[in-house]
Structure formats: C-alpha cells, structure tokens
Coordinates of C-alpha atoms and ligand atoms in Angstrom, one line a residue:
M1 CA -171.7 -79.9 110.7
C2 CA -170.5 -77.7 113.6
G3 CA -171.7 -78.0 117.1
V4 CA -172.1 -75.4 119.7
F5 CA -172.6 -75.7 123.5
G6 CA -173.1 -72.9 126.1
I7 CA -173.5 -73.4 129.8
I8 CA -174.0 -71.0 132.7
Y9 CA -173.5 -71.4 136.5
A10 CA -174.3 -69.0 139.4
Q11 CA -170.7 -68.1 140.0
D12 CA -167.2 -68.9 138.9
T13 CA -166.3 -72.6 139.2
N14 CA -163.1 -74.5 138.7
E15 CA -165.2 -77.2 137.1
L16 CA -166.0 -75.1 134.0
G17 CA -163.1 -76.4 131.9
N18 CA -164.0 -80.1 132.5
T19 CA -167.7 -79.4 131.9
L20 CA -166.8 -77.8 128.6
I21 CA -164.5 -80.7 127.7
K22 CA -167.3 -83.2 128.4
G23 CA -169.7 -81.2 126.3
S24 CA -167.3 -80.8 123.5
R25 CA -166.5 -84.6 123.3
K26 CA -170.2 -85.2 122.4
L27 CA -170.0 -82.7 119.5
V28 CA -166.9 -84.2 117.7
Y29 CA -169.1 -86.1 115.2
R30 CA -170.4 -82.8 114.0
G31 CA -167.1 -81.4 112.9
Y32 CA -163.4 -81.7 113.6
D33 CA -161.7 -79.0 111.5
S34 CA -161.2 -76.9 114.5
A35 CA -162.3 -76.5 118.1
G36 CA -162.6 -73.5 120.5
F37 CA -163.4 -72.8 124.1
A38 CA -164.5 -69.5 125.7
A39 CA -165.0 -68.7 129.4
F40 CA -166.5 -65.6 131.1
Q41 CA -165.4 -64.9 134.6
D42 CA -167.2 -63.0 137.3
K43 CA -164.7 -60.1 137.5
G44 CA -165.4 -59.3 133.8
S45 CA -162.6 -61.1 132.1
T46 CA -162.7 -63.7 129.4
L47 CA -160.6 -66.5 128.0
L48 CA -160.7 -67.7 124.4
R49 CA -158.5 -70.5 123.2
K50 CA -159.0 -72.2 119.9
G51 CA -157.4 -73.5 116.8
P52 CA -157.5 -75.9 113.8
G53 CA -157.0 -79.6 114.5
M54 CA -158.5 -82.5 116.4
L55 CA -160.3 -81.8 119.7
E56 CA -158.1 -83.8 122.0
E57 CA -155.0 -82.1 120.7
I58 CA -156.5 -78.6 121.4
I59 CA -157.8 -79.6 124.8
R60 CA -154.3 -80.7 125.7
K61 CA -152.4 -77.9 124.0
E62 CA -154.6 -75.1 125.4
N63 CA -155.0 -76.6 128.9
I64 CA -158.7 -76.3 128.7
S65 CA -159.2 -78.3 132.0
E66 CA -157.8 -75.3 133.8
F67 CA -160.6 -73.0 132.6
T68 CA -162.5 -71.3 135.4
G69 CA -165.5 -69.0 135.1
S70 CA -169.3 -68.9 135.5
R71 CA -170.1 -69.2 131.7
G72 CA -168.6 -71.0 128.9
I73 CA -169.1 -71.6 125.2
V74 CA -167.6 -74.4 123.0
Q75 CA -167.6 -74.8 119.3
L76 CA -166.5 -77.7 117.0
R77 CA -166.3 -76.7 113.4
W78 CA -166.8 -78.3 110.0
A79 CA -165.6 -75.7 107.6
T80 CA -167.9 -74.1 105.0
F81 CA -167.0 -70.4 105.0
G82 CA -163.3 -69.8 105.4
E83 CA -160.5 -72.4 105.6
P84 CA -159.8 -74.1 108.9
N85 CA -157.3 -71.8 110.6
L86 CA -157.0 -69.9 113.8
E87 CA -158.9 -66.8 112.8
N88 CA -161.8 -68.9 111.4
S89 CA -162.0 -71.2 114.4
Q90 CA -165.0 -70.4 116.6
P91 CA -166.0 -68.9 119.1
H92 CA -165.3 -65.4 117.9
Y93 CA -164.9 -62.1 119.7
D94 CA -166.8 -59.0 118.5
S95 CA -164.7 -55.9 117.6
D96 CA -163.9 -54.7 121.1
K97 CA -163.8 -58.1 122.6
D98 CA -166.7 -57.8 125.1
I99 CA -169.0 -60.2 123.3
I100 CA -168.1 -63.8 122.4
G101 CA -170.3 -66.0 120.2
A102 CA -170.3 -69.2 118.1
H103 CA -172.7 -70.8 115.7
N104 CA -173.7 -74.0 114.0
G105 CA -175.1 -73.7 110.5
N106 CA -174.4 -71.6 107.5
I107 CA -174.8 -67.8 106.8
V108 CA -175.1 -67.6 103.0
N109 CA -174.6 -63.8 102.7
T110 CA -171.2 -63.9 104.5
E111 CA -169.3 -62.1 101.7
Q112 CA -171.7 -59.1 101.6
L113 CA -171.7 -58.9 105.4
I114 CA -167.9 -58.9 105.6
E115 CA -167.9 -55.9 103.3
E116 CA -170.7 -54.1 105.1
F117 CA -169.2 -54.7 108.6
T118 CA -165.7 -53.7 107.5
Q119 CA -167.0 -50.5 106.0
E120 CA -168.9 -49.7 109.2
G121 CA -165.6 -49.9 111.1
M122 CA -166.0 -53.2 112.8
T123 CA -163.0 -55.5 113.2
V124 CA -163.6 -58.5 111.1
R125 CA -160.7 -61.0 111.8
G126 CA -161.5 -63.9 109.6
T127 CA -163.8 -65.1 106.8
N128 CA -165.9 -67.5 108.8
D129 CA -169.7 -67.1 108.7
G130 CA -170.0 -67.7 112.4
E131 CA -168.1 -64.4 113.0
M132 CA -170.8 -62.6 111.0
V133 CA -173.5 -63.6 113.5
V134 CA -171.4 -62.1 116.3
H135 CA -170.9 -58.9 114.3
A136 CA -174.5 -58.7 113.4
Y137 CA -175.4 -59.0 117.0
E138 CA -172.7 -56.5 117.9
K139 CA -173.9 -54.0 115.4
F140 CA -177.4 -53.8 116.9
Y141 CA -176.3 -54.3 120.5
N142 CA -174.2 -51.1 120.2
Q143 CA -177.3 -49.2 118.9
L144 CA -180.0 -50.7 121.2
H145 CA -178.1 -51.9 124.3
D146 CA -180.6 -54.7 124.7
P147 CA -179.7 -58.4 123.9
K148 CA -183.1 -59.4 122.9
Q149 CA -183.8 -56.4 120.6
A150 CA -180.3 -56.7 119.2
M151 CA -180.7 -60.3 118.2
M152 CA -184.2 -59.7 116.8
K153 CA -182.6 -57.0 114.5
A154 CA -179.5 -59.1 113.8
Q155 CA -181.5 -62.0 112.4
T156 CA -183.1 -59.7 109.8
I157 CA -179.7 -59.3 108.1
L158 CA -178.5 -62.9 108.4
Q159 CA -179.5 -65.2 105.5
G160 CA -179.3 -69.0 106.1
D161 CA -179.9 -71.5 108.8
Y162 CA -178.1 -71.5 112.1
A163 CA -178.1 -71.9 115.8
F164 CA -176.2 -69.3 117.8
I165 CA -175.0 -68.9 121.4
C166 CA -173.3 -65.7 122.7
G167 CA -172.5 -63.8 125.9
N168 CA -171.7 -60.3 126.9
V169 CA -168.8 -59.8 129.3
N170 CA -170.8 -57.7 131.8
Q171 CA -174.1 -59.6 131.8
H172 CA -174.6 -62.7 133.8
Q173 CA -176.6 -64.5 131.1
L174 CA -176.2 -66.3 127.7
L175 CA -178.3 -65.7 124.6
A176 CA -179.2 -68.6 122.2
V177 CA -181.2 -68.7 119.0
K178 CA -182.5 -71.6 116.9
M179 CA -183.0 -70.6 113.3
G180 CA -183.2 -73.8 111.3
S181 CA -180.3 -75.7 112.9
S182 CA -180.6 -78.0 115.9
L183 CA -180.6 -76.6 119.4
Y184 CA -181.8 -78.0 122.7
M185 CA -181.9 -76.6 126.3
G186 CA -181.2 -78.5 129.5
V187 CA -182.3 -77.1 132.8
G188 CA -180.2 -78.4 135.7
D189 CA -180.3 -77.6 139.5
T190 CA -177.3 -75.3 139.3
F191 CA -177.0 -74.4 135.7
I192 CA -178.8 -74.0 132.3
V193 CA -177.2 -75.2 129.1
C194 CA -178.0 -75.0 125.4
S195 CA -176.4 -77.3 122.8
S196 CA -176.7 -78.5 119.2
D197 CA -176.5 -82.0 120.5
L198 CA -179.1 -83.6 122.9
G199 CA -176.7 -86.2 124.1
S200 CA -174.2 -83.6 125.2
I201 CA -176.9 -82.2 127.6
L202 CA -178.2 -85.5 128.8
Q203 CA -174.9 -86.3 130.5
F204 CA -175.7 -83.3 132.8
T205 CA -179.5 -83.2 133.1
R206 CA -182.5 -85.0 131.7
N207 CA -184.8 -81.9 132.0
I208 CA -185.0 -80.8 128.4
V209 CA -186.7 -78.0 126.6
F210 CA -187.2 -78.9 122.9
L211 CA -186.6 -75.5 121.2
K212 CA -188.3 -74.7 118.0
D213 CA -187.1 -72.6 115.0
G214 CA -187.5 -68.9 115.6
D215 CA -186.9 -69.3 119.4
L216 CA -184.7 -66.7 121.0
V217 CA -183.6 -67.7 124.6
L218 CA -182.1 -65.6 127.3
Y219 CA -180.9 -67.7 130.1
N220 CA -178.9 -67.6 133.3
D221 CA -178.1 -70.3 135.9
S222 CA -181.6 -70.5 137.3
E223 CA -184.1 -69.1 134.8
Y224 CA -184.8 -68.8 131.1
H225 CA -187.1 -66.8 128.9
I226 CA -188.0 -67.8 125.4
F227 CA -189.2 -65.2 122.8
D228 CA -190.4 -65.4 119.2
I229 CA -187.5 -63.9 117.4
H230 CA -189.8 -62.2 114.9
T231 CA -192.4 -60.6 117.2
G232 CA -190.5 -60.5 120.5
K233 CA -193.5 -62.1 122.2
E234 CA -192.6 -64.4 125.1
I235 CA -193.3 -68.1 124.5
Q236 CA -193.9 -70.9 127.1
R237 CA -192.2 -74.2 126.4
P238 CA -192.4 -77.1 128.9
V239 CA -189.4 -78.7 130.5
E240 CA -189.8 -82.4 129.6
E241 CA -188.0 -85.3 131.2
C242 CA -186.1 -87.0 128.5
T243 CA -185.8 -90.8 129.0
I244 CA -183.6 -91.5 125.9
N245 CA -180.9 -93.9 126.8
I246 CA -177.5 -92.4 126.1
E247 CA -174.7 -94.7 125.5
E248 CA -171.1 -93.7 126.3
A249 CA -168.7 -93.9 123.4
N250 CA -166.2 -96.6 124.5
L251 CA -163.9 -98.7 122.3
V252 CA -164.1 -101.8 124.5
G253 CA -161.1 -103.4 123.0
F254 CA -161.5 -102.4 119.4
D255 CA -159.0 -100.1 117.7
H256 CA -161.7 -98.0 116.1
Y257 CA -165.4 -97.2 116.5
M258 CA -166.1 -98.2 112.9
M259 CA -164.9 -101.8 113.7
K260 CA -166.7 -101.8 117.0
E261 CA -169.9 -100.7 115.4
I262 CA -169.7 -103.2 112.6
H263 CA -169.4 -105.9 115.3
E264 CA -172.4 -104.5 117.2
Q265 CA -174.7 -105.1 114.2
P266 CA -176.1 -108.5 115.2
K267 CA -177.0 -107.2 118.7
K268 CA -178.5 -104.0 117.5
V269 CA -180.7 -105.8 115.0
Q270 CA -181.8 -108.1 117.8
E271 CA -182.7 -105.1 120.0
L272 CA -184.5 -103.5 117.1
H273 CA -186.5 -106.7 116.4
D274 CA -187.6 -106.8 120.0
L275 CA -188.5 -103.1 119.9
L276 CA -190.6 -103.4 116.7
E277 CA -192.4 -106.5 118.1
N278 CA -193.4 -104.4 121.1
T279 CA -194.5 -101.3 119.2
Q280 CA -196.6 -102.8 116.4
S281 CA -199.3 -100.2 116.8
N282 CA -196.8 -97.6 115.5
M283 CA -196.1 -99.9 112.5
D284 CA -199.9 -100.3 112.0
D285 CA -200.3 -96.5 111.8
C286 CA -197.4 -96.2 109.4
I287 CA -198.8 -99.0 107.2
D288 CA -202.3 -97.4 107.2
L289 CA -200.8 -94.2 105.9
I290 CA -198.6 -95.7 103.2
N291 CA -201.3 -98.1 102.0
Q292 CA -203.7 -95.2 101.4
A293 CA -201.1 -93.0 99.8
D294 CA -201.1 -92.0 96.1
H295 CA -197.3 -91.7 96.2
V296 CA -194.7 -92.8 98.8
Y297 CA -191.4 -91.0 98.4
L298 CA -188.5 -92.3 100.5
V299 CA -186.4 -89.2 100.9
A300 CA -182.8 -89.4 102.2
S301 CA -179.2 -88.6 101.6
G302 CA -175.9 -90.6 101.6
T303 CA -176.0 -93.9 103.3
S304 CA -179.6 -93.4 104.4
Y305 CA -180.5 -93.0 100.7
H306 CA -178.9 -96.3 100.0
A307 CA -181.1 -97.9 102.7
A308 CA -184.1 -96.2 101.0
V309 CA -183.1 -97.9 97.7
V310 CA -183.1 -101.3 99.4
G311 CA -186.2 -100.3 101.4
A312 CA -188.1 -99.4 98.2
Y313 CA -187.3 -102.8 96.8
Y314 CA -188.6 -104.5 100.0
L315 CA -191.8 -102.5 100.0
N316 CA -192.5 -103.1 96.3
H317 CA -191.7 -106.8 96.3
L318 CA -192.9 -107.9 99.7
A319 CA -195.9 -105.6 100.3
G320 CA -197.0 -104.4 96.9
I321 CA -196.4 -100.8 98.0
H322 CA -195.0 -98.7 95.2
A323 CA -192.4 -96.6 97.1
V324 CA -189.8 -94.5 95.2
P325 CA -186.4 -93.6 96.7
V326 CA -185.5 -90.0 96.1
L327 CA -182.2 -88.1 96.9
A328 CA -183.3 -85.4 99.3
G329 CA -181.3 -82.7 97.5
Y330 CA -183.0 -83.7 94.3
F331 CA -186.6 -83.8 95.4
N332 CA -187.7 -80.2 95.2
E333 CA -185.9 -79.5 91.9
Y334 CA -186.7 -82.7 90.1
Y335 CA -190.2 -83.6 91.2
N336 CA -191.4 -80.0 91.1
V337 CA -194.7 -81.2 92.5
S338 CA -196.7 -80.1 95.5
P339 CA -197.3 -83.3 97.4
T340 CA -201.0 -83.6 98.3
A341 CA -202.7 -84.9 101.5
K342 CA -202.6 -88.3 99.9
D343 CA -198.9 -88.4 99.5
V344 CA -196.4 -89.7 102.1
I345 CA -192.9 -88.2 102.5
F346 CA -191.0 -90.9 104.3
C347 CA -187.7 -89.4 105.5
V348 CA -184.8 -91.7 106.3
S349 CA -182.0 -90.2 108.4
Q350 CA -179.6 -91.5 111.0
S351 CA -179.1 -88.1 112.7
G352 CA -182.6 -86.7 112.0
E353 CA -180.9 -83.3 111.3
T354 CA -179.8 -83.5 107.7
K355 CA -180.5 -80.2 106.0
D356 CA -181.2 -81.7 102.6
V357 CA -184.0 -83.7 104.1
I358 CA -185.3 -80.8 106.2
N359 CA -185.4 -78.7 103.0
V360 CA -187.9 -81.2 101.6
I361 CA -190.1 -81.2 104.8
N362 CA -190.2 -77.5 105.5
P363 CA -192.2 -76.4 102.4
I364 CA -194.5 -79.3 102.9
L365 CA -195.3 -78.3 106.5
H366 CA -196.1 -74.8 105.3
N367 CA -197.9 -75.4 102.0
T368 CA -199.5 -78.9 101.9
S369 CA -200.9 -81.5 104.1
A370 CA -198.8 -84.4 102.8
K371 CA -198.0 -86.9 105.6
I372 CA -194.5 -87.0 107.0
I373 CA -193.1 -90.3 108.4
S374 CA -189.5 -90.5 109.6
M375 CA -187.1 -93.3 110.2
V376 CA -184.3 -92.1 112.4
N377 CA -181.7 -93.1 114.9
V378 CA -182.0 -89.9 117.0
I379 CA -185.3 -89.5 118.7
G380 CA -186.1 -85.8 119.5
S381 CA -184.1 -84.6 116.5
S382 CA -185.4 -81.9 114.2
I383 CA -186.9 -84.3 111.6
T384 CA -188.8 -86.3 114.3
Q385 CA -190.2 -83.0 115.6
K386 CA -191.7 -82.4 112.2
S387 CA -193.1 -86.0 111.6
E388 CA -196.5 -87.5 112.2
I389 CA -195.0 -91.0 112.7
V390 CA -191.5 -91.8 113.8
I391 CA -189.8 -95.2 113.4
N392 CA -186.8 -95.5 115.7
V393 CA -184.1 -97.6 114.2
A394 CA -182.5 -97.9 117.7
A395 CA -178.9 -98.5 116.5
G396 CA -177.6 -96.7 119.6
L397 CA -174.9 -94.1 119.6
E398 CA -172.9 -94.3 116.3
T399 CA -169.6 -92.5 117.0
S400 CA -167.7 -93.4 113.8
V401 CA -168.5 -90.9 111.0
P402 CA -169.1 -93.7 108.5
A403 CA -172.5 -95.1 109.1
T404 CA -172.5 -98.9 109.6
K405 CA -174.9 -100.2 112.2
S406 CA -177.4 -97.4 111.6
Y407 CA -177.5 -98.5 107.9
M408 CA -178.0 -102.1 109.0
N409 CA -180.9 -101.2 111.3
Q410 CA -182.5 -99.0 108.6
L411 CA -182.4 -102.1 106.3
F412 CA -183.9 -104.3 109.0
A413 CA -186.6 -101.7 109.9
F414 CA -187.6 -101.6 106.2
L415 CA -187.6 -105.4 106.0
Y416 CA -189.8 -105.6 109.1
L417 CA -192.1 -102.9 107.8
A418 CA -192.5 -104.5 104.3
T419 CA -193.0 -108.0 105.6
Y420 CA -195.4 -106.9 108.3
A421 CA -197.4 -104.8 105.7
G422 CA -197.3 -107.8 103.3
S423 CA -198.4 -110.2 106.0
K424 CA -201.4 -108.0 106.8
K425 CA -202.3 -108.3 103.1
K426 CA -201.9 -112.1 103.4
L427 CA -199.0 -112.2 100.9
D428 CA -197.3 -115.6 101.3
K429 CA -193.7 -114.6 100.8
A430 CA -194.0 -111.7 103.2
Q431 CA -195.5 -114.0 105.9
E432 CA -192.7 -116.5 105.3
I433 CA -190.0 -113.9 105.6
H434 CA -191.6 -112.1 108.6
N435 CA -191.5 -115.4 110.5
Q436 CA -187.8 -115.7 109.8
L437 CA -186.7 -112.3 110.9
S438 CA -185.6 -113.4 114.4
Q439 CA -182.9 -115.5 112.7
I440 CA -181.2 -112.5 111.2
P441 CA -179.0 -111.6 114.3
N442 CA -177.4 -115.0 114.2
L443 CA -177.0 -114.8 110.4
L444 CA -175.1 -111.5 110.8
Q445 CA -172.8 -112.9 113.5
E446 CA -172.0 -115.9 111.4
T447 CA -171.3 -113.5 108.5
I448 CA -168.8 -111.4 110.5
D449 CA -167.0 -114.5 111.7
Q450 CA -166.9 -116.1 108.3
V451 CA -165.8 -113.2 106.1
K452 CA -163.4 -111.1 108.3
E453 CA -160.1 -112.6 107.1
E454 CA -161.1 -112.7 103.5
A455 CA -162.3 -109.0 103.6
K456 CA -158.8 -108.2 104.9
E457 CA -157.2 -110.1 102.0
I458 CA -159.4 -108.2 99.5
A459 CA -158.5 -104.9 101.1
D460 CA -154.8 -105.8 100.8
L461 CA -155.3 -106.6 97.2
L462 CA -157.0 -103.2 96.5
V463 CA -154.4 -101.3 98.4
Q464 CA -151.6 -103.0 96.5
R465 CA -153.2 -102.2 93.2
G466 CA -153.9 -98.7 94.4
S467 CA -156.3 -97.8 91.6
D468 CA -159.8 -96.6 91.6
L469 CA -162.5 -99.3 91.4
Y470 CA -166.2 -100.1 90.8
C471 CA -168.8 -101.7 93.0
L472 CA -171.7 -103.1 90.9
G473 CA -175.1 -104.3 92.0
Y474 CA -178.1 -105.7 90.3
G475 CA -181.8 -105.8 91.4
I476 CA -181.9 -106.1 95.2
Q477 CA -178.2 -105.4 95.4
Y478 CA -178.2 -101.9 93.8
G479 CA -178.4 -100.2 97.2
T480 CA -175.6 -102.5 98.6
A481 CA -173.3 -101.5 95.7
L482 CA -173.9 -97.8 96.3
E483 CA -173.3 -98.2 100.0
G484 CA -170.1 -100.3 99.5
A485 CA -168.7 -97.7 97.1
L486 CA -169.5 -94.9 99.5
K487 CA -167.8 -96.6 102.4
I488 CA -164.7 -97.3 100.4
K489 CA -164.5 -93.7 99.1
E490 CA -165.2 -92.3 102.6
V491 CA -162.6 -94.1 104.6
Y492 CA -160.0 -95.1 101.9
Y493 CA -160.0 -91.9 99.9
K494 CA -159.9 -93.8 96.5
H495 CA -162.6 -93.3 94.0
C496 CA -165.0 -96.2 93.9
E497 CA -168.1 -95.8 91.9
G498 CA -171.3 -97.6 92.8
M499 CA -173.4 -98.5 89.7
Y500 CA -176.3 -100.6 88.5
S501 CA -174.5 -103.4 86.8
S502 CA -176.4 -103.3 83.5
E503 CA -175.2 -99.7 83.1
F504 CA -171.5 -100.7 83.2
K505 CA -171.4 -101.7 79.5
H506 CA -172.7 -98.2 78.6
G507 CA -169.3 -96.6 78.8
P508 CA -167.5 -97.4 82.0
L509 CA -166.4 -100.9 80.6
S510 CA -163.7 -99.0 78.7
I511 CA -161.8 -98.5 82.0
V512 CA -161.2 -102.3 82.4
D513 CA -157.7 -103.6 81.8
E514 CA -155.9 -106.6 83.2
G515 CA -156.7 -107.0 86.9
Y516 CA -159.0 -103.9 87.2
P517 CA -160.9 -104.5 90.4
I518 CA -164.7 -104.7 90.5
L519 CA -166.6 -105.6 93.7
F520 CA -169.9 -107.2 92.8
P521 CA -172.3 -107.9 95.7
A522 CA -175.0 -110.3 94.2
S523 CA -177.8 -112.6 95.0
P524 CA -178.0 -116.0 93.3
A525 CA -181.6 -115.2 92.5
D526 CA -180.4 -112.6 90.0
D527 CA -177.9 -114.9 88.2
H528 CA -179.5 -114.6 84.8
M529 CA -178.3 -111.0 84.6
V530 CA -175.4 -111.0 87.0
I531 CA -173.5 -113.8 85.1
S532 CA -173.7 -111.8 81.8
H533 CA -172.5 -108.7 83.5
I534 CA -169.6 -110.6 85.1
N535 CA -168.6 -112.2 81.8
E536 CA -168.6 -108.9 80.0
I537 CA -165.9 -107.8 82.4
R538 CA -164.0 -111.1 82.7
V539 CA -163.4 -111.5 79.0
R540 CA -161.6 -108.1 79.2
K541 CA -159.4 -109.5 82.0
G542 CA -161.1 -107.5 84.8
N543 CA -160.8 -108.9 88.3
V544 CA -164.4 -109.5 89.4
I545 CA -164.9 -110.3 93.1
V546 CA -168.4 -111.4 93.7
I547 CA -169.8 -111.2 97.2
S548 CA -172.7 -113.6 97.6
P549 CA -173.8 -116.9 99.2
Q550 CA -171.8 -119.8 97.7
Y551 CA -173.2 -120.4 94.3
H552 CA -171.7 -122.5 91.5
G553 CA -172.9 -120.1 88.7
Y554 CA -170.9 -117.3 90.2
M555 CA -168.0 -119.5 91.2
K556 CA -167.5 -120.4 87.6
A557 CA -167.9 -116.9 86.2
A558 CA -166.1 -114.7 88.7
S559 CA -162.4 -114.3 89.4
R560 CA -163.2 -114.9 93.1
I561 CA -166.2 -115.2 95.3
V562 CA -166.3 -114.0 98.9
A563 CA -169.0 -116.3 100.3
V564 CA -171.5 -115.1 102.9
P565 CA -173.7 -117.7 104.7
D566 CA -176.5 -119.0 102.7
S567 CA -179.8 -117.2 103.3
D568 CA -183.1 -116.1 101.7
H569 CA -182.7 -113.7 98.8
Y570 CA -184.2 -110.8 100.9
F571 CA -181.5 -111.1 103.6
I572 CA -178.6 -110.9 101.2
P573 CA -178.3 -107.1 101.3
L574 CA -177.8 -107.3 105.1
T575 CA -175.0 -110.0 104.9
T576 CA -173.1 -108.8 101.9
V577 CA -172.8 -105.2 103.0
I578 CA -170.8 -106.4 106.0
V579 CA -168.1 -107.7 103.7
L580 CA -168.0 -104.2 102.0
Q581 CA -167.9 -102.4 105.4
L582 CA -165.0 -104.6 106.4
I583 CA -163.1 -104.2 103.1
A584 CA -163.5 -100.4 103.5
Y585 CA -162.3 -100.6 107.1
Y586 CA -159.2 -102.7 106.3
A587 CA -158.3 -100.7 103.2
S588 CA -158.4 -97.5 105.3
I589 CA -156.1 -99.1 108.0
Q590 CA -153.7 -100.4 105.3
A591 CA -153.5 -96.9 103.8
G592 CA -152.6 -95.5 107.3
L593 CA -155.9 -93.5 107.7
N594 CA -158.3 -93.1 110.6
P595 CA -161.6 -94.6 109.4
D596 CA -163.5 -93.0 112.3
F597 CA -162.9 -89.4 111.3
P598 CA -162.3 -89.2 107.6
R599 CA -161.0 -85.9 106.4
N600 CA -163.3 -83.1 105.2
I601 CA -166.6 -84.6 106.4
S602 CA -169.0 -84.5 109.3
K603 CA -171.5 -87.0 110.6
T604 CA -174.3 -84.5 110.8
L605 CA -174.7 -82.3 107.8
T606 CA -176.9 -79.3 108.8
V607 CA -176.0 -77.1 105.8
D608 CA -177.0 -77.0 102.1
Ligands
M6R701 O1 -177.9 -88.5 109.3 P1 -178.3 -88.9 107.9 O2 -178.5 -90.3 107.7 O3 -179.4 -88.1 107.3 O4 -177.0 -88.5 107.0 C1 -177.0 -88.6 105.7 C2 -175.5 -88.7 105.2 O5 -174.8 -87.6 105.5 C3 -174.9 -89.9 105.8 O6 -175.6 -91.1 105.6 C4 -173.5 -90.1 105.3 O7 -173.5 -90.5 103.9 C5 -172.8 -91.3 106.1 N1 -172.2 -90.8 107.3 C6 -171.7 -92.0 105.3 O8 -171.2 -93.0 106.0

C-alpha cells in the first residue's frame, strides 16, 4: 500500500542511484502501480523521474543508477486517489518545484484540498492524495519559512493516515512524519534514512529508531530531531540495535516466489516449531490471558482471517477456549461493544501493518484496557508496537503478494497454541496432538511431492473450462475453503467463492450444470455431512473434486479425489491447503499471468 524511502548523505555521491534502487526493491510488495525517484544535488538542482508500471522497467527506462546527489526519495505506489499515470506517480513537486515529497497512506479529503489549493493559485498537477501533502506543506512553508512549523500546520488540514517524506531544494535536510502509517528511521555512520519498510533500512544499518504516530522528524546525514507534531515539543527516542534476520529475496531456481514459498513451508514450520519450543514462557503468558478472558476475538483480514477461522476451531476443540474469528473491517461496526479489561483482542496479520486491524486496536488503546495479543510475521511492525504479547510466526520474508507460507505458519502457531493450552488443562486429545507436532514438516513435504502433478492437472481442467467456480468446506475445513477460493481469485482472476458447504443448497446450487467445477477440501471425520453435500451437487452433474486423505466414502461420492497423505483430522487443513495453493499457482501460469504480483493489489494494505 505504497512505500516511501528517503535517505541523506553529507554530500553528493554517485552511489545515490544504486542506494535508491536497493531501497525501492524492498518496497515493491507495498505497491507496483507506479514508481518514482527524486534526487537533490548540492548545487541546488533536482532530478525527478517516475511513471506508471513495474519498478524494474522504470529503473531501466529512467537510468536511475546514474542518479547523483546528497539526498533522495523513492516512492512505490498502490493507487487509491487518482489513476496510475505519470502525473499521479510519486514523488511530487510543489508549485514552483523547490520542494519534493512523497507519501504512504491515504488523505481522505483530497477532493476538497484540490479545490482549495487550486483556488489559492497553487499548481496542482494530478489527482493523487500524496500531492496534497506536498501542497499542504508548501502552503504553510511559504507563510512561515520554517519546515517544522509548516508541517505542524499542514497536518491540521490533512485528514487520513499517512507517512510523508519531503525535502526543500536549498536545505540540507529531509523532513519525515508518521501519522498512522508505518515509518522507521535508520541511523548509519554516513547517512540517515527513513522508510515505510524496516527491511529496506536493515540492508544499510541495524541502528533503528522506532518512530511513533505523531512524530515529526528533521534529519540530515549526522543528526536528527524528533518533535511531537501537535505540540512541537522535542521527543527523545532511543536508537536500538535491531537483530531481526533479513532474508534476501532470491528465486533459487524457481520461476516465481509463490512457488518457492509454497516449497519453503515444511522448513518454515520446522523452524517455527523449534522457536515455539524455545519460547514457551511467551506462550504461557498468552494462554494465561486468553484463559482468563471473557471474550477472545481473533481479528484479521484476508488470508490471516482464514487462519483465524481455523485457529478458532483449534482453540475451541482442543483447548476449550471459546475464540471467535472476526473480520477486522467488521469488528467496530458489528460488535459495537467496548471490550473490557477481561477481553482479549487477538490480532492476526502477516505484515503487522494492516489498517483494518489497526482501526480495531487504536480505539481500544485509547478507551479501554482490553488486552492486545498479536500473531505476526514482521516483528517491529505497527501492530506489534501496540501489543502486550507478540507471537512471531517466523515464516521469513514473503515476497510473493499471495500469502502462502505465512498462512501455513499462522495455522501451525494456532495449532501449537491450542494443543499447548489444552495440554496444560490435561485434555487428552490436545496432549496427543501436541506430541505429534514435530511430524508436521515431513507430512507437508510428503504432501507437496504427492500432489504437485495432480494439482497441475486440476488447474488445466479449470482453465479449459474457463468458468467461475466454488470452493466448499465443512467444519474444520471452512477456513481452508475460504483460503483456497481467495488464492484462486487473487492469482487466476476468475471468481471462486469460498463457502460453508451446508450453505450451498440455499441458493448457489442453481449455478450447477454439467461439469460445473467445485473444489471441496474435506476431512474424513466430517463424512456424515460432506457426503450429503457432495451428493446434492453430483446428482445435478456438477464436477466435485474432493481434496482429502484417501477415503472410500469420498472416493465413491466425488467425481475425483486429490489425495493428500493420511493424517490426524487436525492436520488436514495444513495439507489440503497446499493442493489449493498449487492449483491457484498453476492456473495463474496457464492463464499467462504473474502470480507474484497480481494486478490491482498490494501485500501490505495500510489504507481503509
Ligand atoms: O498482512 P495481513 O496478513 O494483515 O494482510 C491481510 C490481507 O491483506 C492479506 O492476508 C491478503 O489477503 C493476502 N495477501 C492474500 O494472499
């Protein structure tokens, strides 16, 4: 959801272009509708090159590696205000081109501001909200001639959440603000840098300042000052050594990151298992909180919500903890309750930056003392900063926009949590499963090896038919069905609806004609219902492809069964989702698409 990166050195350097390129490559996951690069040079000149399209194409076309200067700003955009074209690409100049700035986030009163600024005689070139932040700063800078005062005033007319970096041609410094969107600062020996993405900084320095909402930073190559944007008072924030391990994105022989990340799942689950075994006191704290809670809400969006659906099943069935999965965007409206000190808001998010989730947390931090736990893949992210307890799913860098290995590790973390909590209550099934968790990495590897070819065949079949489809799930497999459907939509661009299988007869069944495709991840333990639901479709000539361990009941009822290795009922969501991930991947390739960067979306959604 847009990424911004701004770095400053003591003097002009030929390395600026390459540094900006390195920074930008770490931001691609946040948006790829357009990219732009700006440089400020000592003699008072600027360079600004940008445009719609993929990053590498712009780097090449615009010769970014030749950029020189002492300061530079990069922006990668995921379009919200204004279509992705040249004018709307960021960074933006102000009216007389002596200020350049870029943002990450979303200014909701953009329409009014365009009108206001135009009437005031400013040159508004596009319809992008990031440009409004530049003009708001310009407006007050021209009155006050002081960067800090100008930005303090500017924020009073900007509505929304954003992070912003800008520079004035004639001042050897950059200004950055964090107002609800992610922003980190890195302090190197010869430079200081601010960026929306922690990993983009860690490749240059491990000395990090974790900025907070409302921070206004003025920085040059050797010093920085942080102010409260509302009062102007200077704030001290420590420089911390960040020990997070950053992995380099590397295809290592795979054609796409999505496929590479699907294949990494057994290893990442193994690593997570080891990590959880070594950090049990964190799990103990988490279990204490949820055991004492009146309500446990599992709050998440997208794929993470699907993990929460399966996670709620695990917690309910294996630990007797009544956890409720809630779509983050739905929580405040639907529940309309003020969680109390005895409630737990358990946030699940790969990025730890999702705005829908932050919208649930922020009012809680201000108004109630409900406990916040988070399960994330990015330690140090905004959600972790707001949480009492953090569970690291440790899936490593996930480059592909579709979540695969992070989902798998979320499922595993929930399974570990539920079986550990149940074991502490001496529940037999929980103890039995907990003792088998170390077998899961092998089970996943076996699954990949066993189902790959068949997943490809199913994908061919779907592409040949070319229609929309359904992905149904019952009981433990509801989350899997939602996740499979999302993966297929996301990378194959065909509508695939995920649905609880008992709902199918309440209307959607009318869509079924001869050969209509239905994917049906299932567990043999649920056969009493699943067989009825399959039959209802089969008698109408639908093509029901069941994904399950080999089971005669399903073999008889279904059109076809894609068999995953036999396993305990509780492990089946982990194995069957691999088949759906692979089907989605192969369908995307067959359709000539790039599964790593599906059109119109972004990996980190920091807007409403
Ligand atoms: O970073 P989060 O897990 O909070 O992101 C939530 C969704 O945007 C995300 O899971 C999205 O649905 C996936 N990238 C889809 O593969």
